[in-house]
Short mmCIF file of C-alpha atoms in Angstrom, two decimals:
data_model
loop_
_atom_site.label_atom_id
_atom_site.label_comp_id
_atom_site.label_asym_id
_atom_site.label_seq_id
_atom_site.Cartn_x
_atom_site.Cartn_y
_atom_site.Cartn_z
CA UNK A 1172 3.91 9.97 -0.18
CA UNK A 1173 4.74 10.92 3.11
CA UNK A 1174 7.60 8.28 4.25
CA UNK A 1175 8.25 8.85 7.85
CA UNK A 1176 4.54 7.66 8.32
CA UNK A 1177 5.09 4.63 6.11
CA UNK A 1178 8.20 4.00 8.27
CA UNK A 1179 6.58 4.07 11.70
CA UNK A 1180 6.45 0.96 13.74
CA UNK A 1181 2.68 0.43 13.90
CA UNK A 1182 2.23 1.27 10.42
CA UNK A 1183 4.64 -1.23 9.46
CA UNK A 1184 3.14 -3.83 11.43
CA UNK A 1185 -0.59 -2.94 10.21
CA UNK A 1186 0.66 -3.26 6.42
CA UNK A 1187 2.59 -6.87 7.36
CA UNK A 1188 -0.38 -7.98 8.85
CA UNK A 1189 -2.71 -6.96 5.85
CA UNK A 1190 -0.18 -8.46 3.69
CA UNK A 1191 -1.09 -11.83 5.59
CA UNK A 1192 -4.88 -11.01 5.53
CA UNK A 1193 -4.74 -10.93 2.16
CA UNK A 1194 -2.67 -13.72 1.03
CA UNK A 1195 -5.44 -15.58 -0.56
CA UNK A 1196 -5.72 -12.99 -3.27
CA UNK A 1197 -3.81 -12.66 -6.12
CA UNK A 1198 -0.93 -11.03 -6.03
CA UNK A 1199 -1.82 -7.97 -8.92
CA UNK A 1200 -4.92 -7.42 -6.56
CA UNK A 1201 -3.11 -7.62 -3.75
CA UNK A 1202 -0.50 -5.56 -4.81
CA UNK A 1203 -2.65 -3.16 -5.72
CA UNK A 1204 -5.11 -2.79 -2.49
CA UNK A 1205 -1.49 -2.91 -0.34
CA UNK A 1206 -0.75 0.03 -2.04
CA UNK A 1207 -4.26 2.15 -1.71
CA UNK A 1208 -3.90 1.55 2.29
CA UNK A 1209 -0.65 2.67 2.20
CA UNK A 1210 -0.89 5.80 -0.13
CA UNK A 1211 -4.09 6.82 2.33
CA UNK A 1212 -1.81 5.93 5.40
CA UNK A 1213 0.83 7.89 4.04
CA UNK A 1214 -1.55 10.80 2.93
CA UNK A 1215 -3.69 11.17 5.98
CA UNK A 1216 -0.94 10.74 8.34
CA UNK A 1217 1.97 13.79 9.09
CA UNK A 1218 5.85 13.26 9.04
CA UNK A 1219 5.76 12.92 12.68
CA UNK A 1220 2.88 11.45 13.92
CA UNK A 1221 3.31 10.16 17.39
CA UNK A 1222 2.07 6.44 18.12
CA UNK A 1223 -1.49 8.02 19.06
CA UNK A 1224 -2.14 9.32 16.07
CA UNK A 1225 -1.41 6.61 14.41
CA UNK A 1226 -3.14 4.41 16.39
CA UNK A 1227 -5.91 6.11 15.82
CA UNK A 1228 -5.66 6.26 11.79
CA UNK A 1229 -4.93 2.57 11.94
CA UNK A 1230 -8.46 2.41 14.19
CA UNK A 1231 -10.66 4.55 11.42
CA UNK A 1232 -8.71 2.16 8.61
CA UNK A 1233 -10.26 -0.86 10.41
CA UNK A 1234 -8.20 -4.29 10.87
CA UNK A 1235 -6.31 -6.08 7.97
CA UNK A 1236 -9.04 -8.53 8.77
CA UNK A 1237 -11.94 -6.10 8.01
CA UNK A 1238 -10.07 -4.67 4.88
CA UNK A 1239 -9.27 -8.22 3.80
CA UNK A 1240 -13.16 -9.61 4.18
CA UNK A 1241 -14.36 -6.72 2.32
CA UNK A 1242 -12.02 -7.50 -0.75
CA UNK A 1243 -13.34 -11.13 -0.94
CA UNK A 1244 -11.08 -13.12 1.61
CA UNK A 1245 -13.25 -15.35 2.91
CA UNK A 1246 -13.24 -15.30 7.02
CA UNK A 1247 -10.39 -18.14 8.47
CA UNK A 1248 -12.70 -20.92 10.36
CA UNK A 1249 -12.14 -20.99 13.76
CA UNK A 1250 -9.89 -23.68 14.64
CA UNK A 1251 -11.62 -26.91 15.44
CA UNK A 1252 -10.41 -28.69 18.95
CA UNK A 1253 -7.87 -31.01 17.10
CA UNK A 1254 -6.56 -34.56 18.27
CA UNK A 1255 -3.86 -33.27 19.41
CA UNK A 1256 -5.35 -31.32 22.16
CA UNK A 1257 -6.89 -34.13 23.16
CA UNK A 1258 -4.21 -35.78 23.62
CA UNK A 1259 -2.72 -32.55 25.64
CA UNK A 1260 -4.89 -32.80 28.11
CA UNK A 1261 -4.51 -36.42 28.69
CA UNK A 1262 -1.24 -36.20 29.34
CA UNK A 1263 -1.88 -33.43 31.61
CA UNK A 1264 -3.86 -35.77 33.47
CA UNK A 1265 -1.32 -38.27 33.23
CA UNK A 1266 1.37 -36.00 34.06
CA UNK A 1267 3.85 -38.03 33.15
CA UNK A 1268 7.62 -36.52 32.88
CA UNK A 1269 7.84 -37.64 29.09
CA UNK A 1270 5.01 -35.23 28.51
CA UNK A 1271 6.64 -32.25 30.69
CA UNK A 1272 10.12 -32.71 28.98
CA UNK A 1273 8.53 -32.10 25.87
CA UNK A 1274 6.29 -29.65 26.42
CA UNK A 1275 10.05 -28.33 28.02
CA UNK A 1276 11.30 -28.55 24.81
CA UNK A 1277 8.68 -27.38 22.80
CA UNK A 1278 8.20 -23.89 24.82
CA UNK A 1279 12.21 -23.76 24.61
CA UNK A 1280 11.94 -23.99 20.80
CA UNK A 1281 8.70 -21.76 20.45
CA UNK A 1282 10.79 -18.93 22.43
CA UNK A 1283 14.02 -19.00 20.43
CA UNK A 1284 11.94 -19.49 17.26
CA UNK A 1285 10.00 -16.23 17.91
CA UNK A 1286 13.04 -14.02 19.02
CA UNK A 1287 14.87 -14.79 15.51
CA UNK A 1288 11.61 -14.00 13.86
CA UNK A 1289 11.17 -10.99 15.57
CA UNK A 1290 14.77 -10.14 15.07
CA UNK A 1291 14.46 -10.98 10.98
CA UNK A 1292 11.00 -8.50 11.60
CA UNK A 1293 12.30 -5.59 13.07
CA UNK A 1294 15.56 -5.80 11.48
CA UNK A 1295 16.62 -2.25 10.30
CA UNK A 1296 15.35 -1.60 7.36
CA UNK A 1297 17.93 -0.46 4.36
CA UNK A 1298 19.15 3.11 4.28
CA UNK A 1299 21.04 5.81 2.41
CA UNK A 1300 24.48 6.58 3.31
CA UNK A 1301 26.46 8.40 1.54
CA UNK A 1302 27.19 9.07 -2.36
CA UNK A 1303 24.20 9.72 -4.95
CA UNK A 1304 23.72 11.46 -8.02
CA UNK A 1305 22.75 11.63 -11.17
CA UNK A 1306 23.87 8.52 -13.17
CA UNK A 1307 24.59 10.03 -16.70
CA UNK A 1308 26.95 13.04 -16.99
CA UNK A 1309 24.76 14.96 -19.31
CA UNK A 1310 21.78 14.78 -16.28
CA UNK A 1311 24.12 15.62 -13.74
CA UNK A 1312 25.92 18.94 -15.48
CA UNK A 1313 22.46 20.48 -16.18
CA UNK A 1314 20.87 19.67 -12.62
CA UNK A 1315 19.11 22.32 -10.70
CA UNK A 1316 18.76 21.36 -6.85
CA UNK A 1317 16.45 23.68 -4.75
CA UNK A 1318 14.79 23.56 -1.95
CA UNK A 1319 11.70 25.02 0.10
CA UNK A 1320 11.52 23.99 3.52
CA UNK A 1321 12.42 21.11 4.55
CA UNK A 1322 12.12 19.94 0.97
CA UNK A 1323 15.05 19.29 -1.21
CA UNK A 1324 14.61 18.94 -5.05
CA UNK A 1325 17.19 17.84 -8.03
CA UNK A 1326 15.62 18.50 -11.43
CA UNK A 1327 17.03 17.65 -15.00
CA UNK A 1328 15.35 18.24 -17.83
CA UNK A 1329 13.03 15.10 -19.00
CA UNK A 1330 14.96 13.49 -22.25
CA UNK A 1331 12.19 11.58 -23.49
CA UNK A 1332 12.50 8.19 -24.51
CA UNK A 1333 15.95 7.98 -23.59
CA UNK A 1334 17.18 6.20 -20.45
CA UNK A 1335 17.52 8.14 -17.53
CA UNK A 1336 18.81 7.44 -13.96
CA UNK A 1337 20.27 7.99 -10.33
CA UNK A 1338 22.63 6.25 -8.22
CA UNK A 1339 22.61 6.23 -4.22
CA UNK A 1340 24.55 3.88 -2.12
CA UNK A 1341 22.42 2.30 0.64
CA UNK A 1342 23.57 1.07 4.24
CA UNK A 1343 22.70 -2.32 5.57
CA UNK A 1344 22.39 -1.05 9.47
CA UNK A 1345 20.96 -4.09 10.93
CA UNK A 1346 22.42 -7.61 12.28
CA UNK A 1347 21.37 -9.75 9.79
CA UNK A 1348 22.62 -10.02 5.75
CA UNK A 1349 19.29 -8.01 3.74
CA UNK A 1350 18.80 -9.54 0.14
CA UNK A 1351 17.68 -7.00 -2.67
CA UNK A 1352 15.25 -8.91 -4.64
CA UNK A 1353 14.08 -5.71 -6.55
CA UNK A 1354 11.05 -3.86 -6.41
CA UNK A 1355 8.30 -4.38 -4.29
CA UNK A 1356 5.43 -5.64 -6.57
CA UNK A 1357 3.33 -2.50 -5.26
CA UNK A 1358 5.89 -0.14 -6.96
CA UNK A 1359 4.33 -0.52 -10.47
CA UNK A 1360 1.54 1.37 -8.89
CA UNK A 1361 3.06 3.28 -6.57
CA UNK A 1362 3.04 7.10 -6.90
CA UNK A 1363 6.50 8.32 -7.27
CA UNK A 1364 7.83 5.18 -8.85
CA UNK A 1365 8.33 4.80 -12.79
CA UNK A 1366 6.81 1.51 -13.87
CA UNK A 1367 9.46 1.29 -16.06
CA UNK A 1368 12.08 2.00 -13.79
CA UNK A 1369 14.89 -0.71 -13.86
CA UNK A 1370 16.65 -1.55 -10.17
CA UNK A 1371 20.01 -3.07 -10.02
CA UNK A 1372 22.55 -3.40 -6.90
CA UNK A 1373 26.19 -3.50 -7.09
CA UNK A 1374 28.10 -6.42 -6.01
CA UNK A 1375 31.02 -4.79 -4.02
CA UNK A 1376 31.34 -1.93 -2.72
CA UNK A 1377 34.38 -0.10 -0.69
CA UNK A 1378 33.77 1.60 2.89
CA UNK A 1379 31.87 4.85 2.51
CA UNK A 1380 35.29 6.37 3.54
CA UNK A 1381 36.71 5.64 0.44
CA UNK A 1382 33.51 5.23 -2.27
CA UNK A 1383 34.78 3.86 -5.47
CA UNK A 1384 33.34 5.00 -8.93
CA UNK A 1385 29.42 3.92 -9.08
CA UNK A 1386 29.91 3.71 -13.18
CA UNK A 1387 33.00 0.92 -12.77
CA UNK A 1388 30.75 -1.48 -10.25
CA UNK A 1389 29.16 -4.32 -11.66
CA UNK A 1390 25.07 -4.40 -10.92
CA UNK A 1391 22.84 -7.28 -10.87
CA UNK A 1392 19.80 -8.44 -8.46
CA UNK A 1393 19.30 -10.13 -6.57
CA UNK A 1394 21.84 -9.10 -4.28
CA UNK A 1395 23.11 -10.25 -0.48
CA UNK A 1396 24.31 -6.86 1.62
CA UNK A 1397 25.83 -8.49 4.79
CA UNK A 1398 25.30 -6.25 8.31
CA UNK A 1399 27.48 -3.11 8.34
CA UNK A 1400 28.07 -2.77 4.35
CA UNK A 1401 27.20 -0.86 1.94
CA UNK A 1402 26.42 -1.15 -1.90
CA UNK A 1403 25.38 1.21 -4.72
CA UNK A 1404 21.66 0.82 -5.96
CA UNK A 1405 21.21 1.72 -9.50
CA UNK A 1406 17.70 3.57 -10.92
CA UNK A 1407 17.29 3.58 -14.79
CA UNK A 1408 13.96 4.71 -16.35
CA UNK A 1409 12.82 5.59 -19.76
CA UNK A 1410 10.10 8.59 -19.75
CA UNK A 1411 7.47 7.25 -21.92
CA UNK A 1412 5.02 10.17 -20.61
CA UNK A 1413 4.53 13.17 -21.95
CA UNK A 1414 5.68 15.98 -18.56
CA UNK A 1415 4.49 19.80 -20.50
CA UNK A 1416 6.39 22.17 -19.61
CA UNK A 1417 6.64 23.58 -15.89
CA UNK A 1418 5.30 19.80 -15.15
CA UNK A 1419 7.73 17.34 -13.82
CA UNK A 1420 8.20 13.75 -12.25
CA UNK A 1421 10.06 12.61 -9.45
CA UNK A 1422 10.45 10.10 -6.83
CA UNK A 1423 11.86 10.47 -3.30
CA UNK A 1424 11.93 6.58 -2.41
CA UNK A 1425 12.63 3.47 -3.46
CA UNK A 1426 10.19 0.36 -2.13
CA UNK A 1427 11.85 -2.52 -2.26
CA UNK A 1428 11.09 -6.27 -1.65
CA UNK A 1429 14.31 -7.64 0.64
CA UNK A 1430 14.81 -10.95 1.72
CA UNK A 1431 16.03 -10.77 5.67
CA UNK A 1432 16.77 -14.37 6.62
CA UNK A 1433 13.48 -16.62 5.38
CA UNK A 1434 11.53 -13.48 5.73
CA UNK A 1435 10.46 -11.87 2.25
CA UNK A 1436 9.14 -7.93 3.37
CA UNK A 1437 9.01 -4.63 1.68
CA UNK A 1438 11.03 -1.63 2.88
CA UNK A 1439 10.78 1.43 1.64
CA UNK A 1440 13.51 3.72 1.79
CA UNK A 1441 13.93 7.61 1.54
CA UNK A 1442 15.92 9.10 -1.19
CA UNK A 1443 16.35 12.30 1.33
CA UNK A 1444 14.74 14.34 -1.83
CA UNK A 1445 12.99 14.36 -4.77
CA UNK A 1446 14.84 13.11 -7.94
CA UNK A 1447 12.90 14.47 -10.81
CA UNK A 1448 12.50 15.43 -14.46
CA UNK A 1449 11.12 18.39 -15.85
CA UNK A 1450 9.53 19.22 -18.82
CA UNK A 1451 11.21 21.68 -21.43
CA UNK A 1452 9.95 24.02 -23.94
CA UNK A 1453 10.98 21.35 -26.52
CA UNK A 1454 9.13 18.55 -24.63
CA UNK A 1455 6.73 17.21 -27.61
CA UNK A 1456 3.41 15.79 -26.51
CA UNK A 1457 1.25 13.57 -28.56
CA UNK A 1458 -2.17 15.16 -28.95
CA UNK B 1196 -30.18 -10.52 14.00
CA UNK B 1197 -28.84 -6.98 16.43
CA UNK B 1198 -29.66 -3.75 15.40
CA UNK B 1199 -26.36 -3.00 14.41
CA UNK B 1200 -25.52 -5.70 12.29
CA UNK B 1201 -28.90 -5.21 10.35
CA UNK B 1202 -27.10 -1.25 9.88
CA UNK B 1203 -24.09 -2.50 9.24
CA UNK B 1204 -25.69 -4.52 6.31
CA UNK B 1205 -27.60 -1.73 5.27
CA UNK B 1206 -24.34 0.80 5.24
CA UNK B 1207 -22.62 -2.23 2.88
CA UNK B 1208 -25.61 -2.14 0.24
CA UNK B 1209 -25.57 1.59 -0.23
CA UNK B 1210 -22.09 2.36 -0.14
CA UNK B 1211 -21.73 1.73 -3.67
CA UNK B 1212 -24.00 4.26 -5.04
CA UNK B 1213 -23.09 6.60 -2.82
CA UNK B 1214 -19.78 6.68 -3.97
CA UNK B 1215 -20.90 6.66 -7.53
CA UNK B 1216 -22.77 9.74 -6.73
CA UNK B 1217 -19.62 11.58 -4.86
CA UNK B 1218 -18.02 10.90 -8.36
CA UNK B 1219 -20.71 11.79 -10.35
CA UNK B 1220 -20.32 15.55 -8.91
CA UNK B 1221 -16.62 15.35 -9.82
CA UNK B 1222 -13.69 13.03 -9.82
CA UNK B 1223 -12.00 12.44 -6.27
CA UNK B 1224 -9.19 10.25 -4.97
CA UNK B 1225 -9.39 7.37 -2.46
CA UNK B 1226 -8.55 9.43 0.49
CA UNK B 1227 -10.80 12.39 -0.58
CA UNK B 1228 -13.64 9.65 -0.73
CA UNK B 1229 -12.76 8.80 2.37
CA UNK B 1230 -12.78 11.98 3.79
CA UNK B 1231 -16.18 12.76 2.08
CA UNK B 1232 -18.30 9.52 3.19
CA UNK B 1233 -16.73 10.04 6.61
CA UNK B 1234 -18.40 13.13 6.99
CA UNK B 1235 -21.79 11.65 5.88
CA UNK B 1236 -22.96 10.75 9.76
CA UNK B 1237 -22.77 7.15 10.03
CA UNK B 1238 -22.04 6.06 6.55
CA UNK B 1239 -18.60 4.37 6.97
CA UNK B 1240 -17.59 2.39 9.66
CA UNK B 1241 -14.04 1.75 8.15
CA UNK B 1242 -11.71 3.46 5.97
CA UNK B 1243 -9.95 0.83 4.75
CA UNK B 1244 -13.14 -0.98 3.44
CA UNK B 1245 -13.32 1.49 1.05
CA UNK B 1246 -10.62 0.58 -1.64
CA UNK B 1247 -11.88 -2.57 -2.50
CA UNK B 1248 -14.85 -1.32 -2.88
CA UNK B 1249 -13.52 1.26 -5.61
CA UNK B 1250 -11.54 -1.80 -7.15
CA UNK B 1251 -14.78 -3.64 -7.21
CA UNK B 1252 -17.00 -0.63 -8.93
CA UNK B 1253 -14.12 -0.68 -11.03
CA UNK B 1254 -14.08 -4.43 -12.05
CA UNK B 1255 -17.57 -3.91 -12.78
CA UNK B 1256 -17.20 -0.96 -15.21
CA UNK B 1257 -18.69 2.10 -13.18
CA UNK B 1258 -15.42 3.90 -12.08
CA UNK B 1259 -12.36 4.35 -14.11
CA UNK B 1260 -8.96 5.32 -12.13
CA UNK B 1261 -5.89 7.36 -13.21
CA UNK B 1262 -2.93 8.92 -11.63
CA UNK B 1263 -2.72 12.55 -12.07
CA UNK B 1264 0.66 14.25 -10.74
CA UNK B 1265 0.20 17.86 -10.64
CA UNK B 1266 2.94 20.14 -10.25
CA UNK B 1267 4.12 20.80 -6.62
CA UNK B 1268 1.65 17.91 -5.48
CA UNK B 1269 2.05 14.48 -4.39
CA UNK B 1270 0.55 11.52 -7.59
CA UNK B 1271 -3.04 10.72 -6.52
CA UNK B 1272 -5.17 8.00 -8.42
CA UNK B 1273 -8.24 9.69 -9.01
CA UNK B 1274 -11.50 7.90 -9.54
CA UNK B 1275 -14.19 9.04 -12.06
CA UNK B 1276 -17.62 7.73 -13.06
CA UNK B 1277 -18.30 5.89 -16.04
CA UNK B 1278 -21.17 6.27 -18.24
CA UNK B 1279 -22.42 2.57 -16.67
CA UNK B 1280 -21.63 3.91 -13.36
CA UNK B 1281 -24.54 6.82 -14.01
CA UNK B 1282 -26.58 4.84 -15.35
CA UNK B 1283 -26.45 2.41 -12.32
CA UNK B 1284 -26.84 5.20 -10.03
CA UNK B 1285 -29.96 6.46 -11.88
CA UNK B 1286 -31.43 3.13 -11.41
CA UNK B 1287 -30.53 3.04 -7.59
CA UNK B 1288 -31.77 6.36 -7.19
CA UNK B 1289 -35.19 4.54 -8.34
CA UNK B 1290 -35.00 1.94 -6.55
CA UNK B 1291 -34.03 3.27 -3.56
CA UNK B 1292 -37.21 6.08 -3.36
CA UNK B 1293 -39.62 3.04 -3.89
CA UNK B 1294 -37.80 0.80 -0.95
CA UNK B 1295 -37.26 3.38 1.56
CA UNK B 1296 -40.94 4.34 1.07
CA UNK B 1297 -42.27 0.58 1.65
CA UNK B 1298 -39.82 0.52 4.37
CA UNK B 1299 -41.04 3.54 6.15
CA UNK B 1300 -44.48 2.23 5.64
CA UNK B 1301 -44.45 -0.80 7.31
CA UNK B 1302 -42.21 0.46 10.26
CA UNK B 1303 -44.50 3.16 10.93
CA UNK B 1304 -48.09 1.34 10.69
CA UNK B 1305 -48.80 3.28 7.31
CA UNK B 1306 -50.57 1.61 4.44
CA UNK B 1307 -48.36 -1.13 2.44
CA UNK B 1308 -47.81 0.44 -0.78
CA UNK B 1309 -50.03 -1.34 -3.67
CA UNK B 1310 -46.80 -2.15 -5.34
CA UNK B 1311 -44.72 -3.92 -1.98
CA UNK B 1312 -48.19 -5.44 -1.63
CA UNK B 1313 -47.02 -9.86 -0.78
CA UNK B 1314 -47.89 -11.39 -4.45
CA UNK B 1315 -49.96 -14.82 -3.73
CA UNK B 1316 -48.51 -18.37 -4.14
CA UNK B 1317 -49.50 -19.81 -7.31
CA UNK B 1318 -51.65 -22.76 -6.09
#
């Protein structure tokens, strides 16, 4: 999937607002429709699409509304004029300075409300920064990293049904402390992702200057990554599929669901290549 | 009720089958669909409307998905007809030659067919 398209601003916003849309659904279905529009977003769109194009992509899609009605959401009724409106224009009438030093206080809330929910929003997302690798020695001493392009590829030979894994230590670039809750609930569906991949974060973590050992850290979820730090984020899978050989597996992201101040959202962050496994000549499949 | 909502109505009944028979030529995946119905003139009005659509053909037993990660490509699920799915698109394909001829013939003045002919109220 291509990331940089997943990452851009509109795109973003689009798959927050379809996330809304389709709230009343449950959340396997939802899960699962979240991740067809963003596969075909990430698909249909290049690496550096300008806003335009994306704009445009996001036009052909249709609205989160549109998508979200044709999956069964049924259509929000139109707000009904309430009592309290009513009342609002009474007072207008009235205009009485009880009713103007609340509405004062009220449009002084409203604004300070929506700039710290726009900050939480838009908060940087996670990133990598520094250290990764293979997690278990015998992975990393048999590693072959190429590249063509642009593209960068590690590749270790598949050891089926045993646990493999990757470390990377990921950056918390934004004002506000980012909670790792673990995966998004898309990932079991995602492309690129191993259903059963296990996620962990380490609890402390020195300055990239001076990176400790990832094997001595202690890992657990969730975990709180205050602004400016940095932790180590811990991949462990067990290859239960059969890769032939010349086949392989890989991912190149991790999607994550992170907690930003009372703001649950889904970030999805570049490995900077693909991490994968390849099938060897003594890769046994079942018929 | 406008013109283009009636279409718009009309697009929503048929876009079923007409996925069902994009798969039945070979399996596809959701953006190849897309791709595919979007170049039928007029068919699709939004991409996006198109996934649940495949989740709901595939609730109801006529498409089957799986991922399929070829070598040097990104994993795509790929969507392939079932063996219900034909069989509902044979019956659509029956249905539909019978209804688009009735339709024809009473928007262009022709004959009612004997078989779209208005049964009488039981008295």
């Amino acid at each position: 999937m291509n990331d940089t398209a997943l990452a851009h601003r509109l795109v973003r916003k689009y798959l927050r607002q379809l996330d809304e849309a389709l709230a009343p659904l449950p959340p396997a279905r939802k899960a699962e429709l979240h991740g067809q529009i963003a596969a075909h977003l990430g698909e249909e769109l290049p690496p550096d699409a300008t806003d335009a194009e994306v704009a445009e992509a996001l036009r052909q899609l249709g609205s989160a509304a549109q998508v979200a009605a044709e999956a069964g959401v049924p259509p929000r009724p139109a707000p009904a004029p309430a009592d309290s409106l009513r009342w609002l224009g009474g007072a207008i009438q009235r205009r009485t300075w009880k009713f103007w030093a609340v509405l004062a206080v009220l449009v002084a809330a409203v604004t300070v409300f929506a700039n710290v929910l726009d900050g939480l929003e838009t908060a940087r997302p996670l990133s990598i920064n520094g250290m990764f690798g293979w997690w278990y020695a015998q992975d990393a001493g048999r590693q072959v990293n190429t590249e063509a392009g642009m593209a960068q590829q590690s590749t270790v030979p598949v050891r089926w049904h045993q646990q493999q894994g990757l470390f990377v230590v990921v950056w918390n670039n934004s004002r506000y402390t980012q909670t790792v809750l673990g995966y998004a609930p898309l990932t079991a569906e995602s492309p690129g992702n191993y259903p059963s991949g296990q996620l962990a974060v380490s609890t402390g973590m020195t300055a990239p200057a001076e990176p400790e050992d990832p094997h001595t850290q202690r890992y657990t979820l969730p975990v709180a990554i205050p602004p400016g730090q940095s932790r180590f984020v811990r991949v462990f899978w067990t290859d239960t599929y059969c890769i032939a050989k010349g086949g392989y597996q890989g991912i190149d992201k991790l999607i994550l669901q992170v907690r930003v101040g009372w703001i649950t959202k889904t970030e999805t962050i570049s490995l900077g290549q693909l991490w994968a496994v390849a099938g060897t000549k003594q890769s046994t499949c079942p018929d | 009720m406008a013109a283009e909502d009636g279409l718009t109505e009309l697009r929503r009944g048929v876009l079923g089958s007409c996925v069902l028979a994009l798969l039945e030529v070979r399996p596809r995946f959701g953006l190849e669909l897309v791709r595919d119905l979007s170049a039928a003139d007029g068919l699709l009005t939004s991409d996006g409307t198109v996934y649940p659509l495949l989740n709901r053909l595939r609730d109801a037993g006529l498409v089957t998905s799986e991922w399929r990660d070829a070598e040097g490509e990104r994993a795509r699920r790929y969507y392939s007809i079932t063996a219900a799915g034909q069989q509902s698109l044979a019956d659509f394909r029956d249905d539909w030659a019978g209804f688009t001829k009735t339709v024809n013939a009473v928007l262009h003045h022709d004959s009612i067919p004997d078989g779209a002919r208005t049964k009488e109220h039981p008295r």
